[in-house]
PDB file of C-alpha atoms in Angstrom:
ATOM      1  CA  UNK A   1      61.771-175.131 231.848  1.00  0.00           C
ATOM      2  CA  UNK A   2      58.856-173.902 234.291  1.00  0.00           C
ATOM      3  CA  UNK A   3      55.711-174.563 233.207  1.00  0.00           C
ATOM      4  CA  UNK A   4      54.051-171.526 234.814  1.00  0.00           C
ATOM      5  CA  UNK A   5      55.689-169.249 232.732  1.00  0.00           C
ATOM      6  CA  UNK A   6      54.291-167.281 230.217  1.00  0.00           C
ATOM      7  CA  UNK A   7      55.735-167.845 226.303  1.00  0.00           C
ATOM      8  CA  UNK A   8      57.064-164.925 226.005  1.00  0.00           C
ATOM      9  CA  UNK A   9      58.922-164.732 228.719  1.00  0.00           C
ATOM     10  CA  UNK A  10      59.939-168.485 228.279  1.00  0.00           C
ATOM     11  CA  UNK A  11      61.362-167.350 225.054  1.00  0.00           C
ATOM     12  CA  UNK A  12      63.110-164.478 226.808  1.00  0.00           C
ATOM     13  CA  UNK A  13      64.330-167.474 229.135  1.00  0.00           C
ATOM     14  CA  UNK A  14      65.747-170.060 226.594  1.00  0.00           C
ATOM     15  CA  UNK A  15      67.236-167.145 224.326  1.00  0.00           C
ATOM     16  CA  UNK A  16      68.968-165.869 227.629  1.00  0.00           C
ATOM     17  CA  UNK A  17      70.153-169.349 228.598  1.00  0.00           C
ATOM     18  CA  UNK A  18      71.845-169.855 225.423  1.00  0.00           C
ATOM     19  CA  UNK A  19      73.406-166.676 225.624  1.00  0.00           C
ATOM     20  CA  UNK A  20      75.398-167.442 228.577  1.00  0.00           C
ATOM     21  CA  UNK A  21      77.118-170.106 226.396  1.00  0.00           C
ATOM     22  CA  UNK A  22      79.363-167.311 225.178  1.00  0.00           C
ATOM     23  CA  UNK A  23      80.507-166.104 228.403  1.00  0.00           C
ATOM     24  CA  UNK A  24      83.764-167.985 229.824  1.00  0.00           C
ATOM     25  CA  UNK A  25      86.113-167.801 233.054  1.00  0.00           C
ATOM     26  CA  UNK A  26      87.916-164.681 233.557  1.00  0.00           C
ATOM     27  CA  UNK A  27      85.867-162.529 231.274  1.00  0.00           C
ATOM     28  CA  UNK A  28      84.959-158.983 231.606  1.00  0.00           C
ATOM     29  CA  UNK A  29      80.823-158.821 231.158  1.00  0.00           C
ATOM     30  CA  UNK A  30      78.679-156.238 229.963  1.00  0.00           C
ATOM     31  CA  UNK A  31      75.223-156.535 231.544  1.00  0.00           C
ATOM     32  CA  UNK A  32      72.562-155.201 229.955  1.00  0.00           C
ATOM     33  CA  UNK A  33      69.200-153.946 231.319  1.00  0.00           C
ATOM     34  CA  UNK A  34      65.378-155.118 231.092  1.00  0.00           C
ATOM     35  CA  UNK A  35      63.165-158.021 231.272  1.00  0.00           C
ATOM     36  CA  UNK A  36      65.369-160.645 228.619  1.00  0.00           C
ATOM     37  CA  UNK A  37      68.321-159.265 230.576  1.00  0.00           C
ATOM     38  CA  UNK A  38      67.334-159.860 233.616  1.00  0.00           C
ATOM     39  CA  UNK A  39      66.854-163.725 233.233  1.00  0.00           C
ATOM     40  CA  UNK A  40      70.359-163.815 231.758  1.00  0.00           C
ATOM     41  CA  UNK A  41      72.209-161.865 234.834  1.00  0.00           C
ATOM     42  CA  UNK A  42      69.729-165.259 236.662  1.00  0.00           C
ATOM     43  CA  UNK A  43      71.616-167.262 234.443  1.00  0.00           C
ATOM     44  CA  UNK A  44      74.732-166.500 235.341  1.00  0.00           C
ATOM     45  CA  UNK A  45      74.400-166.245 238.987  1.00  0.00           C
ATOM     46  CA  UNK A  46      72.980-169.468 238.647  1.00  0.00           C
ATOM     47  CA  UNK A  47      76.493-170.753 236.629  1.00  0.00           C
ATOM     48  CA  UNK A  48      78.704-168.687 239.684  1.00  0.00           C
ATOM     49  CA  UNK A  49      76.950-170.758 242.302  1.00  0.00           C
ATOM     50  CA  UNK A  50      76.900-174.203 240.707  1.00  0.00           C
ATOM     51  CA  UNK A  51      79.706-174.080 238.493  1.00  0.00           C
ATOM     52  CA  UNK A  52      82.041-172.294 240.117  1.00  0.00           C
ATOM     53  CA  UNK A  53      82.158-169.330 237.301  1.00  0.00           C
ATOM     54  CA  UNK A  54      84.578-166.578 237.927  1.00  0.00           C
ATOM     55  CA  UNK A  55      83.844-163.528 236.050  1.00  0.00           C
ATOM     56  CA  UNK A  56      83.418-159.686 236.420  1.00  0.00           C
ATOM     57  CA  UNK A  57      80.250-157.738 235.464  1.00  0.00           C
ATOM     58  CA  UNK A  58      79.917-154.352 234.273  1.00  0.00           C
ATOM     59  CA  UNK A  59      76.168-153.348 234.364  1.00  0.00           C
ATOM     60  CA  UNK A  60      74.155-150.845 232.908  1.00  0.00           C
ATOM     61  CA  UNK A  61      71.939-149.539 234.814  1.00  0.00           C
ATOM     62  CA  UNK A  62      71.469-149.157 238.568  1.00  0.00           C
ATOM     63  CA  UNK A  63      68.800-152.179 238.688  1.00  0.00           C
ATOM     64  CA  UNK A  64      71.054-154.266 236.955  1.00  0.00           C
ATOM     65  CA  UNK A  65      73.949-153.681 239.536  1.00  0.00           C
ATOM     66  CA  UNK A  66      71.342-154.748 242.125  1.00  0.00           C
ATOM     67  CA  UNK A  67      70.093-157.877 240.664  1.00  0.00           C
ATOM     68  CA  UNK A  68      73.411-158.789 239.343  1.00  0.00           C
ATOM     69  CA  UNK A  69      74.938-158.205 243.594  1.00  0.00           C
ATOM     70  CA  UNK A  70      71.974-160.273 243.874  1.00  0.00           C
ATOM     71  CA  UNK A  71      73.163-163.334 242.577  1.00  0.00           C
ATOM     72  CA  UNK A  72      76.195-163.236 243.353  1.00  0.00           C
ATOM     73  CA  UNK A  73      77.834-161.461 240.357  1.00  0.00           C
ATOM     74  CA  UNK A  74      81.420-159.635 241.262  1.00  0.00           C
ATOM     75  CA  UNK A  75      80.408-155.815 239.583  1.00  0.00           C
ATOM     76  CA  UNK A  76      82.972-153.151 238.610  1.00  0.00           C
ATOM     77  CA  UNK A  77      82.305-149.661 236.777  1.00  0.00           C
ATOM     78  CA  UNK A  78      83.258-149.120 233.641  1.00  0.00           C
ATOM     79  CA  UNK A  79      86.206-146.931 234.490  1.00  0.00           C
ATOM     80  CA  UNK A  80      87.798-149.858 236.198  1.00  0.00           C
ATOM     81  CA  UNK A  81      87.280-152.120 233.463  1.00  0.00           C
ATOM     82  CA  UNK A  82      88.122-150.216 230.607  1.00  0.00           C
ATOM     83  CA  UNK A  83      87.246-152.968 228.388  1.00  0.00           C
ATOM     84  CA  UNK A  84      84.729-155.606 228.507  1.00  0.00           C
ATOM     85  CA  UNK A  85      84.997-158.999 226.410  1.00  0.00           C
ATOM     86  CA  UNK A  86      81.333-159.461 225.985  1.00  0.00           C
ATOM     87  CA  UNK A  87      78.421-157.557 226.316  1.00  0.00           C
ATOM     88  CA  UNK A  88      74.683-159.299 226.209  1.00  0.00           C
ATOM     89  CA  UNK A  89      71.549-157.038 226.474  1.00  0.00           C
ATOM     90  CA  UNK A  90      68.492-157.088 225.310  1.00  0.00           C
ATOM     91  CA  UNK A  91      66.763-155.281 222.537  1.00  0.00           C
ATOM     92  CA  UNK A  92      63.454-153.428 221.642  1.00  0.00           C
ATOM     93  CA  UNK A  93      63.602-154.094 218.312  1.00  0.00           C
ATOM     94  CA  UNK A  94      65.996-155.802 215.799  1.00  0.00           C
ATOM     95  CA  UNK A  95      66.808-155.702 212.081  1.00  0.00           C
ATOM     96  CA  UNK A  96      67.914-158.610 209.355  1.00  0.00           C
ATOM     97  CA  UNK A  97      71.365-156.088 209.799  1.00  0.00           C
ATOM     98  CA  UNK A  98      71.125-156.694 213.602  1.00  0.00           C
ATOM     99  CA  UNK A  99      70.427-152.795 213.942  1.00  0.00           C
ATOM    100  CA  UNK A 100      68.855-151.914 217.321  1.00  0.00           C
ATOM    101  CA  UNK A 101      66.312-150.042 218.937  1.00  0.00           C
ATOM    102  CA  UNK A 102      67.138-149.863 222.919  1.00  0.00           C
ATOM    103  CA  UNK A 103      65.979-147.795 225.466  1.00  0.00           C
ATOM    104  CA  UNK A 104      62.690-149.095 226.591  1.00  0.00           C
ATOM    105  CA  UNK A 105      63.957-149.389 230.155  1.00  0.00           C
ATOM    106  CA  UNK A 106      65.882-146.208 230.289  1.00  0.00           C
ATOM    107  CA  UNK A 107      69.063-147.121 230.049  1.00  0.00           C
ATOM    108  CA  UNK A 108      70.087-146.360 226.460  1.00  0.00           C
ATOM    109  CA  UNK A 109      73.243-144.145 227.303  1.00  0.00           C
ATOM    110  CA  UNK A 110      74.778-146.494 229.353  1.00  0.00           C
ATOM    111  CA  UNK A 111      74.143-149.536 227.556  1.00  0.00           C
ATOM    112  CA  UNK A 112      75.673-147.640 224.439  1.00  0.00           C
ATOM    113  CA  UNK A 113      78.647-146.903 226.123  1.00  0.00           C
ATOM    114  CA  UNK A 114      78.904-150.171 227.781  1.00  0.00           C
ATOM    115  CA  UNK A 115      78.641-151.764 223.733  1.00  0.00           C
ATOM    116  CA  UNK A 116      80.572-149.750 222.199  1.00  0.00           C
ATOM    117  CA  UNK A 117      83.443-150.833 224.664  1.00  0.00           C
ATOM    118  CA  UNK A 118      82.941-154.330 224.161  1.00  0.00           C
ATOM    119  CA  UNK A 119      84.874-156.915 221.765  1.00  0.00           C
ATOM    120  CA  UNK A 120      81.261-158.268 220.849  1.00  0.00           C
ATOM    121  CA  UNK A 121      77.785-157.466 221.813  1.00  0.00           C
ATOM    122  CA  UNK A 122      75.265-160.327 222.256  1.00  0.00           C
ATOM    123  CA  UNK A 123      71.915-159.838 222.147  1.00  0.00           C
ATOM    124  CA  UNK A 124      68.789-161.326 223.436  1.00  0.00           C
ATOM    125  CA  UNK A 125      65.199-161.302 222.159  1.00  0.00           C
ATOM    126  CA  UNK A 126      62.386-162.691 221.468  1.00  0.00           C
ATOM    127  CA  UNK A 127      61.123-163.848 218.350  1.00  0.00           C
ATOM    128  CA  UNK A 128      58.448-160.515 218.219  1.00  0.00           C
ATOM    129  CA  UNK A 129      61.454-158.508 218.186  1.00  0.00           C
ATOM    130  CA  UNK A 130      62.552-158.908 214.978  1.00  0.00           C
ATOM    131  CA  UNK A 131      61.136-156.469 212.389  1.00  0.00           C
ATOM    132  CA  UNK A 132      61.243-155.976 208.827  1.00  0.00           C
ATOM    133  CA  UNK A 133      62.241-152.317 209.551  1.00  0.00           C
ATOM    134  CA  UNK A 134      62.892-150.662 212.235  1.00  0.00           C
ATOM    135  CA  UNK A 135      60.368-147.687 214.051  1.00  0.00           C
ATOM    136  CA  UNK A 136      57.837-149.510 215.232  1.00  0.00           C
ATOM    137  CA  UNK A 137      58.635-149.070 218.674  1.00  0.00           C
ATOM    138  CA  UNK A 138      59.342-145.416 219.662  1.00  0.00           C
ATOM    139  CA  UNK A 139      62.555-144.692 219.289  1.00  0.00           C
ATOM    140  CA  UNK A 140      64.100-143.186 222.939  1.00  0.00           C
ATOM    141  CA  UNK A 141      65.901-139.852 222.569  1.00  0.00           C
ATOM    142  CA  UNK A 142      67.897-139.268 226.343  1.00  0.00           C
ATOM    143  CA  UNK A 143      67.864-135.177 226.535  1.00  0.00           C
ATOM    144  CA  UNK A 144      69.194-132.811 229.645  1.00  0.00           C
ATOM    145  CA  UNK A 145      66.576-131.805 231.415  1.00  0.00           C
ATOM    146  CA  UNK A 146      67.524-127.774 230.849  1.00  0.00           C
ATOM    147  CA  UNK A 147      65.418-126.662 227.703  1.00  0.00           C
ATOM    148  CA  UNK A 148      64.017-130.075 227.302  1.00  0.00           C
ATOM    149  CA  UNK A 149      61.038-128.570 225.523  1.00  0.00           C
ATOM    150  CA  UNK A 150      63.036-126.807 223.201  1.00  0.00           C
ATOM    151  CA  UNK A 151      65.019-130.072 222.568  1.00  0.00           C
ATOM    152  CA  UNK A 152      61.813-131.733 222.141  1.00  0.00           C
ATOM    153  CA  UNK A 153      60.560-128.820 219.824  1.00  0.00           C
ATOM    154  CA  UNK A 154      63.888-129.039 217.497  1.00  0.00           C
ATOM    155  CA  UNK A 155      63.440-132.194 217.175  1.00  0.00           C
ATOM    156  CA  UNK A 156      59.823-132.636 215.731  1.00  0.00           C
ATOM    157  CA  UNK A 157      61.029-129.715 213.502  1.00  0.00           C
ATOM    158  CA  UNK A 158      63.701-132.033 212.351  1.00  0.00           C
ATOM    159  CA  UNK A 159      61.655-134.970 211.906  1.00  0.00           C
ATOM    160  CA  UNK A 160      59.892-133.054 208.897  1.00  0.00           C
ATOM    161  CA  UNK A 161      62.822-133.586 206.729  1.00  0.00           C
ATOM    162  CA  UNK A 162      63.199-137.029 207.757  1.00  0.00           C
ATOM    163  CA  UNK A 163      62.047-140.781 206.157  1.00  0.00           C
ATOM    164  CA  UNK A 164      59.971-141.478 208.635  1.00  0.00           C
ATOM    165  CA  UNK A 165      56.046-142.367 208.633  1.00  0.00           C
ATOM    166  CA  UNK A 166      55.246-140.706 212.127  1.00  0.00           C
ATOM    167  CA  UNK A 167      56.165-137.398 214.203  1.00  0.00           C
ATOM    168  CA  UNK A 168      54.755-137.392 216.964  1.00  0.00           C
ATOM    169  CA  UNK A 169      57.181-136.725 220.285  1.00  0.00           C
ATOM    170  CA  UNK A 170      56.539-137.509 223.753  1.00  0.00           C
ATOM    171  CA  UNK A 171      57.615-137.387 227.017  1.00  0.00           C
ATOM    172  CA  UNK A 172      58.642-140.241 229.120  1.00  0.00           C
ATOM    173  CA  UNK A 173      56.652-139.988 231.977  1.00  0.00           C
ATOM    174  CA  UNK A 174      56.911-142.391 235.400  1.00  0.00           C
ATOM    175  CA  UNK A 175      53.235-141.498 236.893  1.00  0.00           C
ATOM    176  CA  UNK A 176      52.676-137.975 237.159  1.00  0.00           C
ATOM    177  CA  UNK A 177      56.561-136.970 236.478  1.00  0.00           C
ATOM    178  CA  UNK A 178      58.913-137.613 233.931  1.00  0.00           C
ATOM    179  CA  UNK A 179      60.937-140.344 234.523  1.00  0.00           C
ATOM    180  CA  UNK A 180      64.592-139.567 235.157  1.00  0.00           C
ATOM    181  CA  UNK A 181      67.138-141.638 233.486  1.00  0.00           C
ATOM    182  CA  UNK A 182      70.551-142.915 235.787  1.00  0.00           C
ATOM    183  CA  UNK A 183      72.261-139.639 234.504  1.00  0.00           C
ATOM    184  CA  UNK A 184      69.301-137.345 235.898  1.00  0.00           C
ATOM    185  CA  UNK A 185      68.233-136.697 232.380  1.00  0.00           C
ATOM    186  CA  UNK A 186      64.867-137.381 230.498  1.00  0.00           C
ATOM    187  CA  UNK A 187      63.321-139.416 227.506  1.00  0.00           C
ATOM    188  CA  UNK A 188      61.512-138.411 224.694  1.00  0.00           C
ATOM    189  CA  UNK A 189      60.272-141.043 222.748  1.00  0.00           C
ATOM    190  CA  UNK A 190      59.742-140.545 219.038  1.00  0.00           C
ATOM    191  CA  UNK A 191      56.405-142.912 217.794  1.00  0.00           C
ATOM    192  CA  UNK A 192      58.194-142.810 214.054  1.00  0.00           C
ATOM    193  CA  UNK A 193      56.525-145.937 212.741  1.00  0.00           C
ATOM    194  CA  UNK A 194      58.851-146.366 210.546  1.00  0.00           C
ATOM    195  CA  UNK A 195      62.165-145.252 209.974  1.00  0.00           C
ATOM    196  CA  UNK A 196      63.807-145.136 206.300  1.00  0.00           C
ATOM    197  CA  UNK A 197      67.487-144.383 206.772  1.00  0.00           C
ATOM    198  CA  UNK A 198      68.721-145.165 209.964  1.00  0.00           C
ATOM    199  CA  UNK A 199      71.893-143.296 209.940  1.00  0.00           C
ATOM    200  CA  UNK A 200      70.566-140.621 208.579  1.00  0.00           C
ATOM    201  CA  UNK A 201      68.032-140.100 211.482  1.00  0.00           C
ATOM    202  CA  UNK A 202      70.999-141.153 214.079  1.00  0.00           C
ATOM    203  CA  UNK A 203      73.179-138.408 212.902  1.00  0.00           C
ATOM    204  CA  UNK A 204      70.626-135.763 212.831  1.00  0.00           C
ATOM    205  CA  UNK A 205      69.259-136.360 216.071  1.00  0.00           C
ATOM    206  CA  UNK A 206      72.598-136.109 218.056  1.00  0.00           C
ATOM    207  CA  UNK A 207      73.010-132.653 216.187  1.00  0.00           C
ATOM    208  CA  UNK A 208      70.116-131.014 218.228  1.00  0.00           C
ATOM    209  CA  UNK A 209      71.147-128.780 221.177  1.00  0.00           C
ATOM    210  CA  UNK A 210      70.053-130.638 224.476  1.00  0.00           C
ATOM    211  CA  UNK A 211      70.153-134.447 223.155  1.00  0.00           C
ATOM    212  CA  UNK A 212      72.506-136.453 224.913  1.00  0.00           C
ATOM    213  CA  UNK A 213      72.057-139.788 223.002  1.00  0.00           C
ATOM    214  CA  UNK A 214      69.610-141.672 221.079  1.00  0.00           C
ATOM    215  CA  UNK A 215      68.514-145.060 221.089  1.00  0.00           C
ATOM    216  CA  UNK A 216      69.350-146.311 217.671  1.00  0.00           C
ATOM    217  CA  UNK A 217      72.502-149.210 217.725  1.00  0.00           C
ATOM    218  CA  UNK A 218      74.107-149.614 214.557  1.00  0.00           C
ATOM    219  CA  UNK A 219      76.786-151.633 213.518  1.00  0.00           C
ATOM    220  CA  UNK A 220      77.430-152.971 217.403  1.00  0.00           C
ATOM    221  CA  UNK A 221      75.691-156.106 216.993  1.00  0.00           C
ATOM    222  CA  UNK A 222      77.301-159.201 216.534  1.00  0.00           C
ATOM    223  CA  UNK A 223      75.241-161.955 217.197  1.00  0.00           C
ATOM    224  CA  UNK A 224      71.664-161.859 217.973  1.00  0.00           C
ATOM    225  CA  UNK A 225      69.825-165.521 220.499  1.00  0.00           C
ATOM    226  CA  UNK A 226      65.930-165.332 219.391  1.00  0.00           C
ATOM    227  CA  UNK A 227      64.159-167.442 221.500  1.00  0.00           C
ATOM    228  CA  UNK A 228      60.861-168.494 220.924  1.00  0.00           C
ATOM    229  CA  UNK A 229      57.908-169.649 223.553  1.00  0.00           C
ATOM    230  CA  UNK A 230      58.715-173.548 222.410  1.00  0.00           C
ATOM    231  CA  UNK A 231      61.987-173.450 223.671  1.00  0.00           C
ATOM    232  CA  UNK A 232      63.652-173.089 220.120  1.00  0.00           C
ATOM    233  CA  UNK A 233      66.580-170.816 219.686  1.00  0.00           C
ATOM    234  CA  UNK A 234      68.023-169.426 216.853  1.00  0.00           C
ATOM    235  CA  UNK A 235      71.384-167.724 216.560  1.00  0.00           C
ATOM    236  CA  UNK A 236      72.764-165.679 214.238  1.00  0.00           C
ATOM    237  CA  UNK A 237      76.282-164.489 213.882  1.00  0.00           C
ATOM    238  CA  UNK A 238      76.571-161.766 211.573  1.00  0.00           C
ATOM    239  CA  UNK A 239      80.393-161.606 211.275  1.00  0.00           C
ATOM    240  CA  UNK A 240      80.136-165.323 210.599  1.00  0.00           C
ATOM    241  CA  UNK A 241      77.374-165.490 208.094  1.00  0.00           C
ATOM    242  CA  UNK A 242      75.951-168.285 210.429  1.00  0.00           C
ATOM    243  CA  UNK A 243      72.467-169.116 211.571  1.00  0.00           C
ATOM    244  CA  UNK A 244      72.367-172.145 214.005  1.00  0.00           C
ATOM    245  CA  UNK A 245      69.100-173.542 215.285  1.00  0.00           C
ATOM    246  CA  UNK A 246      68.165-175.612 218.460  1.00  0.00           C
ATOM    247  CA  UNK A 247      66.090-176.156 220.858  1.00  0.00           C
ATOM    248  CA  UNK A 248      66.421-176.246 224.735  1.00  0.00           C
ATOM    249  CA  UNK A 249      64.639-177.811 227.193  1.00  0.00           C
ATOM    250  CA  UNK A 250      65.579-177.164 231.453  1.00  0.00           C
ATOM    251  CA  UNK A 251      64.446-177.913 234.701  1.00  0.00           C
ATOM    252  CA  UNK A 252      63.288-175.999 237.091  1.00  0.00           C
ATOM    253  CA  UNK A 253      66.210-174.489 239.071  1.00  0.00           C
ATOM    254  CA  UNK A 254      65.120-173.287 242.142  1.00  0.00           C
ATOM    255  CA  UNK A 255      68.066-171.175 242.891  1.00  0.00           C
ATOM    256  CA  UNK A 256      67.397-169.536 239.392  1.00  0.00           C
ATOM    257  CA  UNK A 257      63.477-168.839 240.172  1.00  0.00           C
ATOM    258  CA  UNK A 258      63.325-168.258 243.590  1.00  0.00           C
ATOM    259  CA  UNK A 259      63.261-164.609 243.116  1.00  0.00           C
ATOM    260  CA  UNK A 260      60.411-164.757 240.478  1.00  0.00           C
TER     261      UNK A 260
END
């Protein structure tokens, strides 16, 4: 493992390395977007050039395609896919129930989609990720950007009726204009605090006129790889009932941090 690296993002590292373990030849990949997600599309790259690894990656986001060309990673869209095997990602937040919060990077819709259309959904985090309940993080609402203010104005009207500890709504903004999702949309992110019933607020949410998707994932989590800034993983398979624990300790690759 380098020792220049930061423990958080040597957690991210060892919790992404791991990961990988679940992807074999021939498979179908989802690819998910952000910084944990970014060392595992590394990680495989790394397996393609080395091991000889033949798979096919499906990202989901534009960066992701790059990175993933990058190193060497065979991409496809969706449409030619049509189903994945696998899909590993990242996430902003996690619960005991391995409910979600995504969208930090921008990418919620596709990385939904890309889920959803999976056999099983990996993710990779962490250990700060994990949260007793969800909200702490603003949750990402993706809305068209016709009437967005309206959209925006709905929802804080909605959030009266809801669980939650916070209101406030903001939006997304990438300098001094609002930053514009793959799908030419924007995000409003909703600094809840907490939320109360998840599926409640999930629901509601996609009800509003203008909302296109929002960044609560529940019940599309299978197994969750924490990693922690000692090289320890944990892994948890839901489905299973299973929590296995280890700890992982690599070289420097230089093919894998060249790039860094």
């Amino acid at each position: 493992m380098p020792m220049d690296l930061s423990p958080i993002d040597k957690a991210k590292f060892v919790a992404a390395k791991r990961a990988v373990d679940y992807v074999e030849d021939g498979m179908r990949v989802g690819l998910g977007t952000g910084s944990t997600a970014a060392w595992m599309v590394r990680c495989l790259g790394e397996i393609i050039r080395e091991e000889g690894l033949n798979i096919t990656g499906v990202p989901t986001s534009s960066r992701t395609a790059d990175l993933a060309r990058n190193v060497g990673i065979n991409v496809i869209s969706l449409d030619e896919a049509k189903w994945l095997d696998l899909t590993i990602d990242g996430a902003d937040e996690f619960d005991a129930d391995l409910n979600l919060i995504k969208g930090g990077g921008g990418a919620l819709l596709q990385e939904k989609i890309v889920a959803t259309a999976s056999d099983r959904m990996i993710v990779i985090a962490d250990v700060a990720k994990e949260v007793a309940a969800l909200g702490a993080f603003p949750l990402p609402v993706e809305v068209i950007p016709f009437g967005w203010q309206t959209s925006k104005a709905l929802i804080e009207e909605t959030l009266v009726n809801m669980d939650v500890l916070g209101q406030n709504t903001t939006l997304r903004m990438n300098g001094d204009t609002p930053f514009v999702t793959d799908e030419g949309n924007y995000i409003l992110d909703l600094h809840l605090r907490r939320i109360s019933n998840a599926r409640q607020l999930s629901l509601v949410m996609n009800q509003v006129p203008g909302v296109v998707e929002n960044g609560l994932f529940l019940d599309i989590c299978d197994v969750v790889v924490i990693g922690g800034g000692d090289g320890t993983v944990e892994v948890r398979d839901i489905n299973e009932g299973t929590v296995e624990q280890d700890k992982m300790d690599f070289t420097e690759s230089d093919n894998l941090f060249a790039d860094l």
